[in-house]
Amino acid sequence: MALLAADLKEGTKTVHADAERSKFIKYFFKGEISPATYGRFLISLYQVYTALEKALDAHKDNENLALLYFPVELSRKAALEEDLEFFNGPEWRDMLNPVSPAQKAYIAAIERCSNTKPELLIAHSYVRYLGDLSGGQMLSKKLQKYNDLPEGKGVAFYEFPLIEDLDDFKNQYRKRLNQVEVDEETHQQIVEESCQAFVRNIDIFQEFDHELEGLPLTKKEKEALEAAQAEQAAHSGFLANLAPSNLINSIASAVGLKSSA
Ligand code: HEM
């Protein structure tokens, strides 16, 4: 049986490339994701990490999962809460409902693994955390560059203050992956579940695609938007101080003026 770290990297190569090619990621790299859209993307991440970290905590005594259990170094929930408040204001918890279809599917996948075969949570841990420690670092730079963020604000999600050297940590994580002891069938299932986890992430990205198109607005829609903007500004989040051009589109979809195709 080949080593798990190598099999995961090889087995997810194609779907990783698909994720990199997502419209959302392309726009992210061009600095065309508005703070409002990013604020709602953080909500999706929060739903995923809440489910993931709850499941990992529940199985921390499982010998294989314990190898990859780094709650202090890796847990993202608290960091996400910081960024959520920054981008969405103090009332961000009101945005957790309704849970979107892609969020639901991702949470269901994590819960299914947790309830049926906890070793498959290795896949979910691998896809999110190694991703955050890799491509996530590039996303952080783009986010800061294009949004002119105040020093150290809004990027807590990408920061791992308790990890001294990210590359070294990733290598240690890969070594731990190779120490996982499962039968051949489970080994293959972990690789397959990782591919599925990438698809779940792509589906989350796709839920924002329609916000990335500029749609012409009618007079009535414009008036509703202005009212919504005024309401947004009343919140004390980061948005109150920003008025990027695509904010209009983001608010349009937030108030349901644009289809959620
Ligand atoms: C912005 C687009 C992305 C870029 C530019 C990117 C870039 C990279 C790079 C350069 C690596 C290699 C890092 C290393 O070995 O040290 C990597 C690894 C990885 N990325 Fe991405 N990535 C992107 C999106 C994603 C997404 C959306 C996910 C999943 C949600 C993801 C998950 C992973 C994982 C799990 C690895 C570890 C691969 C391994 O070594 O086994 N990436 N990424």
GROMACS .gro file of C-alpha atoms and ligand atoms in nm:
model
  304
    1MET     CA    1   0.000   0.000   0.000
    2ALA     CA    2   0.146   0.336  -0.104
    3LEU     CA    3   0.195   0.610   0.151
    4LEU     CA    4  -0.119   0.810   0.226
    5ALA     CA    5   0.034   1.158   0.186
    6ALA     CA    6   0.155   1.082  -0.166
    7ASP     CA    7  -0.172   0.913  -0.261
    8LEU     CA    8  -0.372   1.211  -0.137
    9LYS     CA    9  -0.161   1.459  -0.330
   10GLU     CA   10  -0.173   1.251  -0.648
   11GLY     CA   11  -0.537   1.149  -0.609
   12THR     CA   12  -0.661   1.506  -0.564
   13LYS     CA   13  -0.441   1.667  -0.830
   14THR     CA   14  -0.716   1.700  -1.091
   15VAL     CA   15  -0.981   1.827  -0.854
   16HIS     CA   16  -0.729   2.067  -0.695
   17ALA     CA   17  -0.671   2.214  -1.040
   18ASP     CA   18  -1.050   2.240  -1.083
   19ALA     CA   19  -1.072   2.430  -0.752
   20GLU     CA   20  -0.794   2.667  -0.860
   21ARG     CA   21  -0.982   2.732  -1.184
   22SER     CA   22  -1.307   2.823  -1.005
   23LYS     CA   23  -1.455   3.155  -1.102
   24PHE     CA   24  -1.454   3.261  -0.737
   25ILE     CA   25  -1.080   3.194  -0.703
   26LYS     CA   26  -1.004   3.367  -1.034
   27TYR     CA   27  -1.194   3.675  -0.917
   28PHE     CA   28  -1.028   3.653  -0.578
   29PHE     CA   29  -0.686   3.671  -0.742
   30LYS     CA   30  -0.794   3.972  -0.947
   31GLY     CA   31  -0.920   4.152  -0.638
   32GLU     CA   32  -1.278   4.144  -0.760
   33ILE     CA   33  -1.446   3.987  -0.462
   34SER     CA   34  -1.619   4.264  -0.269
   35PRO     CA   35  -1.588   4.278   0.110
   36ALA     CA   36  -1.962   4.203   0.126
   37THR     CA   37  -1.924   3.884  -0.078
   38TYR     CA   38  -1.615   3.787   0.118
   39GLY     CA   39  -1.807   3.843   0.441
   40ARG     CA   40  -2.068   3.593   0.327
   41PHE     CA   41  -1.804   3.350   0.204
   42LEU     CA   42  -1.667   3.355   0.559
   43ILE     CA   43  -2.013   3.247   0.679
   44SER     CA   44  -1.984   2.938   0.455
   45LEU     CA   45  -1.641   2.862   0.595
   46TYR     CA   46  -1.773   2.907   0.947
   47GLN     CA   47  -2.044   2.647   0.887
   48VAL     CA   48  -1.786   2.402   0.753
   49TYR     CA   49  -1.527   2.451   1.029
   50THR     CA   50  -1.791   2.436   1.301
   51ALA     CA   51  -1.894   2.091   1.177
   52LEU     CA   52  -1.536   1.978   1.110
   53GLU     CA   53  -1.389   2.087   1.441
   54LYS     CA   54  -1.683   1.944   1.635
   55ALA     CA   55  -1.629   1.607   1.462
   56LEU     CA   56  -1.252   1.611   1.515
   57ASP     CA   57  -1.301   1.693   1.884
   58ALA     CA   58  -1.551   1.409   1.919
   59HIS     CA   59  -1.301   1.156   1.778
   60LYS     CA   60  -0.982   1.288   1.931
   61ASP     CA   61  -0.922   0.955   2.103
   62ASN     CA   62  -0.936   0.761   1.778
   63GLU     CA   63  -0.571   0.655   1.727
   64ASN     CA   64  -0.555   0.757   1.363
   65LEU     CA   65  -0.734   1.086   1.406
   66ALA     CA   66  -0.523   1.167   1.712
   67LEU     CA   67  -0.218   1.168   1.483
   68LEU     CA   68  -0.365   1.464   1.296
   69TYR     CA   69  -0.539   1.638   1.583
   70PHE     CA   70  -0.384   1.983   1.632
   71PRO     CA   71  -0.666   2.189   1.784
   72VAL     CA   72  -0.438   2.459   1.924
   73GLU     CA   73  -0.232   2.506   1.610
   74LEU     CA   74  -0.497   2.455   1.342
   75SER     CA   75  -0.850   2.525   1.470
   76ARG     CA   76  -1.005   2.802   1.263
   77LYS     CA   77  -1.333   2.869   1.440
   78ALA     CA   78  -1.210   3.147   1.669
   79ALA     CA   79  -1.012   3.311   1.388
   80LEU     CA   80  -1.318   3.300   1.165
   81GLU     CA   81  -1.528   3.464   1.437
   82GLU     CA   82  -1.278   3.752   1.446
   83ASP     CA   83  -1.292   3.800   1.068
   84LEU     CA   84  -1.669   3.757   1.058
   85GLU     CA   85  -1.712   4.045   1.298
   86PHE     CA   86  -1.467   4.256   1.102
   87PHE     CA   87  -1.637   4.204   0.765
   88ASN     CA   88  -2.000   4.168   0.869
   89GLY     CA   89  -2.030   4.360   1.193
   90PRO     CA   90  -2.132   4.238   1.539
   91GLU     CA   91  -2.461   4.092   1.418
   92TRP     CA   92  -2.289   3.839   1.190
   93ARG     CA   93  -2.456   3.542   1.363
   94ASP     CA   94  -2.786   3.656   1.210
   95MET     CA   95  -2.634   3.560   0.874
   96LEU     CA   96  -2.589   3.193   0.963
   97ASN     CA   97  -2.942   3.113   0.850
   98PRO     CA   98  -3.064   2.995   0.611
   99VAL     CA   99  -2.793   2.735   0.561
  100SER     CA  100  -2.725   2.723   0.187
  101PRO     CA  101  -2.746   2.399  -0.016
  102ALA     CA  102  -2.366   2.376  -0.061
  103GLN     CA  103  -2.309   2.444   0.309
  104LYS     CA  104  -2.566   2.174   0.396
  105ALA     CA  105  -2.404   1.920   0.166
  106TYR     CA  106  -2.057   1.987   0.310
  107ILE     CA  107  -2.182   1.963   0.670
  108ALA     CA  108  -2.372   1.642   0.585
  109ALA     CA  109  -2.056   1.488   0.435
  110ILE     CA  110  -1.857   1.565   0.750
  111GLU     CA  111  -2.132   1.431   0.975
  112ARG     CA  112  -2.168   1.117   0.766
  113CYS     CA  113  -1.796   1.043   0.810
  114SER     CA  114  -1.815   1.122   1.181
  115ASN     CA  115  -2.111   0.888   1.232
  116THR     CA  116  -2.010   0.602   1.007
  117LYS     CA  117  -1.633   0.586   0.959
  118PRO     CA  118  -1.441   0.851   1.157
  119GLU     CA  119  -1.112   0.774   0.973
  120LEU     CA  120  -1.266   0.943   0.670
  121LEU     CA  121  -1.249   1.272   0.862
  122ILE     CA  122  -0.877   1.259   0.780
  123ALA     CA  123  -0.982   1.357   0.429
  124HIS     CA  124  -1.173   1.663   0.547
  125SER     CA  125  -0.896   1.768   0.779
  126TYR     CA  126  -0.634   1.728   0.505
  127VAL     CA  127  -0.827   1.921   0.239
  128ARG     CA  128  -0.908   2.221   0.456
  129TYR     CA  129  -0.604   2.260   0.679
  130LEU     CA  130  -0.328   2.178   0.430
  131GLY     CA  131  -0.515   2.399   0.183
  132ASP     CA  132  -0.523   2.687   0.430
  133LEU     CA  133  -0.153   2.643   0.499
  134SER     CA  134  -0.079   2.641   0.123
  135GLY     CA  135  -0.296   2.830  -0.129
  136GLY     CA  136  -0.471   3.005   0.160
  137GLN     CA  137  -0.156   3.205   0.222
  138MET     CA  138  -0.175   3.346  -0.130
  139LEU     CA  139  -0.539   3.435  -0.085
  140SER     CA  140  -0.451   3.626   0.229
  141LYS     CA  141  -0.199   3.840   0.039
  142LYS     CA  142  -0.457   3.920  -0.230
  143LEU     CA  143  -0.719   4.006   0.028
  144GLN     CA  144  -0.486   4.254   0.196
  145LYS     CA  145  -0.355   4.398  -0.128
  146TYR     CA  146  -0.692   4.471  -0.287
  147ASN     CA  147  -0.888   4.577   0.016
  148ASP     CA  148  -0.636   4.802   0.178
  149LEU     CA  149  -0.706   4.633   0.510
  150PRO     CA  150  -0.586   4.798   0.828
  151GLU     CA  151  -0.270   4.626   0.958
  152GLY     CA  152  -0.346   4.275   1.081
  153LYS     CA  153  -0.723   4.307   1.034
  154GLY     CA  154  -0.957   4.073   0.847
  155VAL     CA  155  -0.707   3.793   0.778
  156ALA     CA  156  -0.704   3.604   1.108
  157PHE     CA  157  -0.835   3.300   0.920
  158TYR     CA  158  -0.506   3.265   0.728
  159GLU     CA  159  -0.284   3.323   1.027
  160PHE     CA  160  -0.145   3.042   1.237
  161PRO     CA  161   0.039   3.222   1.516
  162LEU     CA  162   0.129   2.901   1.695
  163ILE     CA  163   0.300   2.749   1.393
  164GLU     CA  164   0.653   2.877   1.358
  165ASP     CA  165   0.731   2.743   1.011
  166LEU     CA  166   0.436   2.655   0.786
  167ASP     CA  167   0.638   2.440   0.543
  168ASP     CA  168   0.792   2.246   0.827
  169PHE     CA  169   0.450   2.194   0.985
  170LYS     CA  170   0.305   2.072   0.654
  171ASN     CA  171   0.589   1.819   0.626
  172GLN     CA  172   0.523   1.699   0.980
  173TYR     CA  173   0.152   1.670   0.894
  174ARG     CA  174   0.236   1.461   0.586
  175LYS     CA  175   0.456   1.235   0.798
  176ARG     CA  176   0.163   1.186   1.035
  177LEU     CA  177  -0.060   1.104   0.737
  178ASN     CA  178   0.184   0.828   0.651
  179GLN     CA  179   0.159   0.686   1.002
  180VAL     CA  180  -0.217   0.634   0.969
  181GLU     CA  181  -0.290   0.263   0.997
  182VAL     CA  182  -0.596   0.155   0.803
  183ASP     CA  183  -0.678  -0.129   0.565
  184GLU     CA  184  -0.646  -0.087   0.189
  185GLU     CA  185  -1.017  -0.022   0.141
  186THR     CA  186  -1.024   0.259   0.401
  187HIS     CA  187  -0.703   0.404   0.254
  188GLN     CA  188  -0.875   0.433  -0.084
  189GLN     CA  189  -1.189   0.570   0.077
  190ILE     CA  190  -0.986   0.848   0.241
  191VAL     CA  191  -0.849   0.948  -0.101
  192GLU     CA  192  -1.200   0.938  -0.251
  193GLU     CA  193  -1.347   1.138   0.037
  194SER     CA  194  -1.073   1.399  -0.018
  195CYS     CA  195  -1.178   1.435  -0.380
  196GLN     CA  196  -1.537   1.474  -0.263
  197ALA     CA  197  -1.428   1.738  -0.011
  198PHE     CA  198  -1.270   1.937  -0.293
  199VAL     CA  199  -1.598   1.914  -0.484
  200ARG     CA  200  -1.784   2.038  -0.175
  201ASN     CA  201  -1.550   2.340  -0.170
  202ILE     CA  202  -1.601   2.406  -0.539
  203ASP     CA  203  -1.978   2.396  -0.481
  204ILE     CA  204  -1.940   2.656  -0.204
  205PHE     CA  205  -1.744   2.878  -0.445
  206GLN     CA  206  -2.010   2.834  -0.712
  207GLU     CA  207  -2.280   2.967  -0.484
  208PHE     CA  208  -2.112   3.306  -0.526
  209ASP     CA  209  -2.078   3.294  -0.904
  210HIS     CA  210  -2.395   3.489  -0.972
  211GLU     CA  211  -2.270   3.772  -0.751
  212LEU     CA  212  -1.967   3.811  -0.972
  213GLU     CA  213  -2.172   3.920  -1.272
  214GLY     CA  214  -2.278   4.282  -1.289
  215LEU     CA  215  -2.650   4.290  -1.361
  216PRO     CA  216  -2.825   4.610  -1.467
  217LEU     CA  217  -3.068   4.737  -1.206
  218THR     CA  218  -3.414   4.887  -1.250
  219LYS     CA  219  -3.505   5.215  -1.074
  220LYS     CA  220  -3.709   5.023  -0.818
  221GLU     CA  221  -3.419   4.787  -0.747
  222LYS     CA  222  -3.183   5.083  -0.708
  223GLU     CA  223  -3.410   5.238  -0.446
  224ALA     CA  224  -3.433   4.909  -0.255
  225LEU     CA  225  -3.055   4.881  -0.272
  226GLU     CA  226  -3.001   5.228  -0.135
  227ALA     CA  227  -3.228   5.142   0.157
  228ALA     CA  228  -3.037   4.818   0.213
  229GLN     CA  229  -2.705   5.003   0.194
  230ALA     CA  230  -2.822   5.253   0.452
  231GLU     CA  231  -2.916   4.964   0.678
  232GLN     CA  232  -2.576   4.799   0.621
  233ALA     CA  233  -2.400   5.125   0.704
  234ALA     CA  234  -2.582   5.137   1.034
  235HIS     CA  235  -2.393   4.823   1.134
  236SER     CA  236  -2.050   4.894   1.267
  237GLY     CA  237  -1.864   4.637   1.056
  238PHE     CA  238  -1.595   4.700   0.801
  239LEU     CA  239  -1.854   4.751   0.529
  240ALA     CA  240  -1.974   5.070   0.688
  241ASN     CA  241  -1.651   5.237   0.577
  242LEU     CA  242  -1.638   5.098   0.226
  243ALA     CA  243  -1.824   5.153  -0.095
  244PRO     CA  244  -1.652   4.948  -0.369
  245SER     CA  245  -1.827   4.935  -0.702
  246ASN     CA  246  -1.932   4.573  -0.673
  247LEU     CA  247  -2.077   4.625  -0.326
  248ILE     CA  248  -2.401   4.715  -0.504
  249ASN     CA  249  -2.417   4.368  -0.659
  250SER     CA  250  -2.342   4.199  -0.331
  251ILE     CA  251  -2.613   4.385  -0.150
  252ALA     CA  252  -2.848   4.317  -0.441
  253SER     CA  253  -2.813   3.946  -0.388
  254ALA     CA  254  -2.824   3.984  -0.010
  255VAL     CA  255  -3.164   4.148  -0.034
  256GLY     CA  256  -3.277   3.894  -0.292
  257LEU     CA  257  -3.289   4.120  -0.597
  258LYS     CA  258  -3.070   3.889  -0.801
  259SER     CA  259  -3.142   3.528  -0.889
  260SER     CA  260  -2.941   3.270  -0.702
  261ALA     CA  261  -2.869   3.064  -1.015
  262HEM     C1  262  -0.631   2.987  -0.477
  262HEM     C2  263  -0.618   2.876  -0.539
  262HEM     C3  264  -0.518   2.781  -0.488
  262HEM     C4  265  -0.385   2.787  -0.502
  262HEM     C5  266  -0.305   2.893  -0.574
  262HEM     C6  267  -0.330   2.673  -0.437
  262HEM     C7  268  -0.198   2.645  -0.430
  262HEM     C8  269  -0.142   2.539  -0.367
  262HEM     C9  270  -0.002   2.507  -0.363
  262HEM    C10  271   0.110   2.589  -0.425
  262HEM    C11  272   0.012   2.394  -0.294
  262HEM    C12  273   0.144   2.320  -0.265
  262HEM    C13  274   0.193   2.360  -0.131
  262HEM    C14  275   0.304   2.275  -0.078
  262HEM     O1  276   0.315   2.156  -0.111
  262HEM     O2  277   0.381   2.327   0.003
  262HEM    C15  278  -0.119   2.354  -0.253
  262HEM    C16  279  -0.145   2.246  -0.179
  262HEM    C17  280  -0.269   2.212  -0.135
  262HEM     N1  281  -0.387   2.278  -0.160
  262HEM    FE1  282  -0.411   2.434  -0.277
  262HEM     N2  283  -0.431   2.600  -0.384
  262HEM    C18  284  -0.548   2.664  -0.412
  262HEM    C19  285  -0.675   2.627  -0.377
  262HEM    C20  286  -0.701   2.524  -0.294
  262HEM    C21  287  -0.831   2.488  -0.247
  262HEM    C22  288  -0.960   2.562  -0.280
  262HEM    C23  289  -0.815   2.381  -0.167
  262HEM    C24  290  -0.918   2.304  -0.091
  262HEM    C25  291  -1.018   2.360  -0.031
  262HEM    C26  292  -0.676   2.348  -0.165
  262HEM    C27  293  -0.619   2.244  -0.096
  262HEM    C28  294  -0.487   2.210  -0.099
  262HEM    C29  295  -0.429   2.095  -0.031
  262HEM    C30  296  -0.505   1.993   0.050
  262HEM    C31  297  -0.293   2.096  -0.054
  262HEM    C32  298  -0.190   1.997  -0.004
  262HEM    C33  299  -0.145   1.908  -0.117
  262HEM    C34  300  -0.044   1.808  -0.065
  262HEM     O3  301   0.071   1.844  -0.050
  262HEM     O4  302  -0.083   1.695  -0.039
  262HEM     N3  303  -0.609   2.436  -0.244
  262HEM     N4  304  -0.210   2.443  -0.300
   0.00000   0.00000   0.00000
